[in-house]
Each structure stands twice: as C-alpha cells, then as structure tokens.
C-alpha cells in the first residue's frame, strides 16, 4: 500500500471511531495517527535488523505522544488508539485488523521469559481505558475488555471481560467493536452478585419473621390450653 492510500485509510478509521473529529486535517494532529506512522517505519527497520534505529524512532514517538509501541510488535490494519497517553505495546504483541485501544492500556508480558511473551489480539477487539492484558495468550475476535480490567488468561471470540482478574461476563456478543464503541455499559458481575445476596438476605429475613410469628402463635395456644 502506498503512503497516500495508507493516510487515506487512517483518516477514515479515525473519523469513523471518534465523533469529536470535524475535519480530515485534524487527523494529522492525532497522537494515534502520528505514532502509527512512526511504528510502520520502525517496524520495517526492525525486520531488516536495524534494531538501534528502529528503537530510536519508536522512542521519539513515545516521548512525543505518550504511546510506546515496540518496533518488533506486529500490527494489522485499522488500529485506532483513542487519546493514547500511557498505552504500551510489547515486542511480541500481535494485533489484528480494526482493533481499538483506549488510554492507559498495557499489552505486556509477565516476566523475562523468552519467545512469545505478549498477547495476541484478533480482529475487531476493543480494549477499554486502563485495561492490562499480560501474558502470551489470545483475545478472540469481536471481544471487549472492560475499563480497568486485568486479563491473565485466554478469552474466546465474541466475549466481554471485566474485573480484576478479568472474568468473562458475556459470550457470543457478536456486535463488532469497530461499530460499537461503547466501553461504559458493560455487565458488572460484582454488582450482580451483591444484588443476588441482597435478594437472598431479604428472602431469609421474611422466612425468619414468618417462622417467629408461627412460634408465637404456638406459644399462645399452649398458654390457652394450660388455662383451661
């Protein structure tokens, strides 16, 4: 793909997913646009073995945008990083097409293990603000990771994950995150559990109250029998 075609595609991606943008020229000011261009150049140098220059370009991009993408990462088409400050993408990360990352996202490893040590995000994944995905496993296509979640194990396709550690709270939700950018209205398993406990507590309280009434009735009946 030529540079002009690539720029046009990036403009379309950003305008499609960010309602705040009003003109194509604004795209050139976006940290996501600028850092992805630097990454593409750095990645080519990395693949050719020019590691120092690849890191030099990527580190300059990190200083200017707050988004750190290792030049060794493999990134598909249509990546959109909204706001972007604090985003970290590790060396062996693999990102598919049409993936969306929000600010503060970390795609990291869990130690100094060799080989593949960072996550793989398949097509159409959305990772909400502040989420951490740590380790070498796959996040299936069309999945959503809720804000602030810490994901430590594989996620099947079409799932929604929230919590620390991350838990799957919805499966087979086949809406494509590229079209559905809602990172707020996700299920809350902790709140659901609390509500279930509250309902159970109310039920037990009512049963206990009814039982106490029956005991009082039995006691009164016994007293009346004694008087007779």
Short mmCIF file of C-alpha atoms in Angstrom, two decimals:
data_model
loop_
_atom_site.label_atom_id
_atom_site.label_comp_id
_atom_site.label_asym_id
_atom_site.label_seq_id
_atom_site.Cartn_x
_atom_site.Cartn_y
_atom_site.Cartn_z
CA UNK A 1 0.00 0.00 0.00
CA UNK A 2 1.34 3.45 -0.94
CA UNK A 3 1.72 6.23 1.60
CA UNK A 4 -1.21 8.25 0.19
CA UNK A 5 -3.55 5.24 0.28
CA UNK A 6 -2.37 4.46 3.81
CA UNK A 7 -3.00 8.02 5.01
CA UNK A 8 -6.50 7.99 3.47
CA UNK A 9 -7.27 4.71 5.22
CA UNK A 10 -6.06 6.07 8.58
CA UNK A 11 -8.18 9.19 8.16
CA UNK A 12 -11.24 7.02 7.52
CA UNK A 13 -10.51 4.83 10.56
CA UNK A 14 -10.12 7.78 12.94
CA UNK A 15 -13.15 9.67 11.63
CA UNK A 16 -15.25 6.52 11.86
CA UNK A 17 -14.45 5.87 15.51
CA UNK A 18 -14.05 9.34 17.03
CA UNK A 19 -17.17 11.56 16.91
CA UNK A 20 -15.14 14.54 18.16
CA UNK A 21 -13.27 14.97 14.88
CA UNK A 22 -14.70 17.56 12.49
CA UNK A 23 -12.29 17.59 9.54
CA UNK A 24 -9.69 15.43 7.82
CA UNK A 25 -6.92 17.89 8.70
CA UNK A 26 -7.47 17.23 12.42
CA UNK A 27 -6.32 13.64 11.88
CA UNK A 28 -2.74 14.86 11.37
CA UNK A 29 -2.78 16.21 14.94
CA UNK A 30 -3.87 12.92 16.50
CA UNK A 31 -1.23 11.06 18.56
CA UNK A 32 -2.60 7.76 17.23
CA UNK A 33 -2.01 8.81 13.62
CA UNK A 34 1.49 10.12 14.26
CA UNK A 35 2.70 7.20 16.35
CA UNK A 36 1.35 4.57 13.94
CA UNK A 37 3.25 6.20 11.07
CA UNK A 38 6.44 6.08 13.14
CA UNK A 39 5.74 2.47 14.10
CA UNK A 40 5.37 1.41 10.45
CA UNK A 41 8.77 2.87 9.61
CA UNK A 42 10.41 1.50 12.77
CA UNK A 43 8.94 -1.96 12.14
CA UNK A 44 10.45 -2.12 8.65
CA UNK A 45 13.86 -1.23 10.08
CA UNK A 46 13.41 -3.80 12.85
CA UNK A 47 12.65 -6.57 10.37
CA UNK A 48 15.82 -5.68 8.46
CA UNK A 49 17.89 -5.96 11.65
CA UNK A 50 18.44 -2.23 12.20
CA UNK A 51 17.42 -2.51 15.86
CA UNK A 52 19.05 0.69 17.14
CA UNK A 53 17.41 2.93 14.55
CA UNK A 54 14.10 1.17 14.96
CA UNK A 55 14.17 1.80 18.71
CA UNK A 56 15.36 5.37 18.20
CA UNK A 57 12.35 6.15 16.02
CA UNK A 58 9.89 4.40 18.36
CA UNK A 59 11.28 6.12 21.46
CA UNK A 60 10.99 9.54 19.83
CA UNK A 61 7.39 8.68 19.06
CA UNK A 62 6.82 7.62 22.68
CA UNK A 63 8.22 10.90 24.00
CA UNK A 64 6.05 12.98 21.70
CA UNK A 65 2.77 11.05 22.06
CA UNK A 66 2.93 9.07 25.32
CA UNK A 67 2.27 5.89 23.31
CA UNK A 68 5.03 3.29 23.41
CA UNK A 69 4.95 0.69 20.64
CA UNK A 70 7.90 -1.68 20.40
CA UNK A 71 9.06 -1.85 16.77
CA UNK A 72 9.01 -5.64 16.95
CA UNK A 73 5.24 -5.78 17.52
CA UNK A 74 3.05 -6.99 14.64
CA UNK A 75 0.08 -4.70 13.99
CA UNK A 76 -2.61 -5.13 11.33
CA UNK A 77 -4.64 -2.52 9.53
CA UNK A 78 -7.07 -0.09 11.13
CA UNK A 79 -5.58 0.17 14.65
CA UNK A 80 -7.10 3.13 16.48
CA UNK A 81 -5.65 4.39 19.77
CA UNK A 82 -8.07 6.89 21.32
CA UNK A 83 -6.29 9.66 23.29
CA UNK A 84 -3.47 7.18 23.77
CA UNK A 85 -1.50 8.51 26.73
CA UNK A 86 0.10 5.65 28.67
CA UNK A 87 -0.53 2.94 26.05
CA UNK A 88 2.22 0.29 25.96
CA UNK A 89 2.52 -2.44 23.31
CA UNK A 90 5.21 -5.05 23.89
CA UNK A 91 7.69 -6.58 21.46
CA UNK A 92 5.96 -9.87 20.65
CA UNK A 93 2.43 -8.47 20.67
CA UNK A 94 0.31 -9.39 17.65
CA UNK A 95 -2.66 -7.14 16.81
CA UNK A 96 -5.19 -7.99 14.10
CA UNK A 97 -7.28 -5.64 11.97
CA UNK A 98 -9.69 -2.96 13.22
CA UNK A 99 -8.56 -3.09 16.86
CA UNK A 100 -9.32 -0.18 19.23
CA UNK A 101 -7.26 0.69 22.31
CA UNK A 102 -8.06 3.44 24.81
CA UNK A 103 -5.69 5.40 27.04
CA UNK A 104 -3.65 3.57 29.67
CA UNK A 105 -3.87 0.14 28.01
CA UNK A 106 -0.93 -2.23 28.52
CA UNK A 107 -0.27 -5.22 26.27
CA UNK A 108 2.59 -6.66 28.27
CA UNK A 109 4.40 -9.76 29.46
CA UNK A 110 4.63 -11.36 32.88
CA UNK A 111 8.41 -11.73 33.25
CA UNK A 112 11.64 -12.35 31.38
CA UNK A 113 10.58 -15.49 29.56
CA UNK A 114 11.92 -15.98 26.05
CA UNK A 115 9.99 -16.18 22.78
CA UNK A 116 6.34 -15.12 22.52
CA UNK A 117 5.58 -13.37 25.80
CA UNK A 118 2.96 -10.76 24.90
CA UNK A 119 -0.72 -11.16 23.98
CA UNK A 120 -2.35 -11.64 20.60
CA UNK A 121 -5.45 -9.56 19.84
CA UNK A 122 -7.52 -10.88 16.97
CA UNK A 123 -9.65 -8.75 14.63
CA UNK A 124 -12.20 -6.24 15.97
CA UNK A 125 -11.11 -6.36 19.62
CA UNK A 126 -11.76 -3.32 21.82
CA UNK A 127 -9.69 -2.73 24.98
CA UNK A 128 -11.11 -0.03 27.26
CA UNK A 129 -9.27 2.58 29.29
CA UNK A 130 -6.71 1.37 31.80
CA UNK A 131 -7.04 -2.33 31.00
CA UNK A 132 -3.98 -4.59 31.30
CA UNK A 133 -3.52 -7.75 29.22
CA UNK A 134 -0.48 -9.60 30.49
CA UNK A 135 0.98 -12.78 29.04
CA UNK A 136 1.21 -14.83 25.88
CA UNK A 137 -2.37 -15.80 25.05
CA UNK A 138 -5.09 -14.80 22.61
CA UNK A 139 -8.02 -12.41 22.91
CA UNK A 140 -10.58 -13.75 20.42
CA UNK A 141 -12.10 -11.66 17.68
CA UNK A 142 -15.01 -9.30 18.40
CA UNK A 143 -14.25 -9.32 22.15
CA UNK A 144 -14.41 -6.38 24.56
CA UNK A 145 -12.18 -5.82 27.59
CA UNK A 146 -13.77 -3.52 30.20
CA UNK A 147 -12.08 -0.45 31.68
CA UNK A 148 -9.52 -1.23 34.39
CA UNK A 149 -9.67 -4.99 33.84
CA UNK A 150 -6.59 -7.18 34.29
CA UNK A 151 -6.68 -10.11 31.87
CA UNK A 152 -4.33 -13.01 32.61
CA UNK A 153 -5.76 -15.84 30.52
CA UNK A 154 -7.18 -16.56 27.09
CA UNK A 155 -10.52 -15.09 26.01
CA UNK A 156 -12.69 -16.84 23.38
CA UNK A 157 -14.18 -14.88 20.47
CA UNK A 158 -17.29 -12.71 20.96
CA UNK A 159 -16.84 -12.23 24.72
CA UNK A 160 -16.99 -9.35 27.19
CA UNK A 161 -14.45 -9.39 30.05
CA UNK A 162 -14.47 -7.20 33.17
CA UNK A 163 -12.88 -7.19 36.61
CA UNK A 164 -9.60 -7.91 38.40
CA UNK A 165 -8.68 -10.52 37.49
CA UNK A 166 -10.74 -10.39 34.32
CA UNK A 167 -13.80 -12.63 34.13
CA UNK A 168 -15.95 -13.43 31.12
CA UNK A 169 -19.40 -11.97 31.77
CA UNK A 170 -20.91 -12.27 28.30
CA UNK A 171 -20.33 -14.68 25.42
CA UNK A 172 -21.41 -14.71 21.77
CA UNK A 173 -21.99 -10.97 21.71
CA UNK A 174 -21.34 -10.66 18.00
CA UNK A 175 -21.51 -6.91 17.66
CA UNK A 176 -18.31 -5.75 16.00
CA UNK A 177 -16.44 -3.28 18.27
CA UNK A 178 -15.46 -1.24 15.22
CA UNK A 179 -19.13 -0.21 15.04
CA UNK A 180 -19.88 -0.45 18.76
CA UNK A 181 -17.53 1.87 20.66
CA UNK A 182 -19.42 1.74 23.99
CA UNK A 183 -16.87 1.00 26.73
CA UNK A 184 -19.17 2.04 29.59
CA UNK A 185 -22.34 -0.05 29.52
CA UNK A 186 -20.77 -3.42 30.25
CA UNK A 187 -22.01 -6.06 32.71
CA UNK A 188 -20.85 -5.74 36.33
CA UNK A 189 -20.51 -9.24 37.86
CA UNK A 190 -19.67 -7.91 41.33
CA UNK A 191 -22.80 -5.75 41.42
CA UNK A 192 -24.86 -8.67 40.15
CA UNK A 193 -23.52 -10.90 42.95
CA UNK A 194 -24.26 -8.22 45.55
CA UNK A 195 -27.84 -7.90 44.31
CA UNK A 196 -28.30 -11.67 44.44
CA UNK A 197 -27.03 -11.68 48.04
CA UNK A 198 -29.38 -8.82 48.92
CA UNK A 199 -32.35 -10.67 47.44
CA UNK A 200 -31.39 -13.85 49.29
CA UNK A 201 -30.99 -11.92 52.55
CA UNK A 202 -34.45 -10.38 52.16
CA UNK A 203 -35.97 -13.80 51.44
CA UNK A 204 -34.34 -15.34 54.52
CA UNK A 205 -35.39 -12.38 56.67
CA UNK A 206 -39.02 -12.80 55.58
CA UNK A 207 -38.93 -16.54 56.24
CA UNK A 208 -37.47 -15.97 59.71
CA UNK A 209 -40.13 -13.36 60.50
CA UNK A 210 -42.90 -15.75 59.43
CA UNK A 211 -41.33 -18.52 61.50
CA UNK A 212 -41.23 -16.27 64.58
CA UNK A 213 -44.92 -15.45 64.10
CA UNK A 214 -45.78 -19.15 63.95
CA UNK A 215 -43.78 -19.84 67.12
CA UNK A 216 -45.59 -17.04 68.95
CA UNK A 217 -48.94 -18.47 67.84
CA UNK A 218 -47.93 -21.92 69.11
CA UNK A 219 -46.81 -20.44 72.45
CA UNK A 220 -50.10 -18.55 72.88
CA UNK A 221 -52.10 -21.65 72.06
CA UNK A 222 -50.11 -23.63 74.62
CA UNK A 223 -50.78 -20.99 77.27
CA UNK A 224 -54.50 -21.02 76.49
CA UNK A 225 -54.61 -24.83 76.82
CA UNK A 226 -52.94 -24.63 80.25
CA UNK A 227 -55.51 -22.09 81.44
CA UNK A 228 -58.27 -24.48 80.51
#
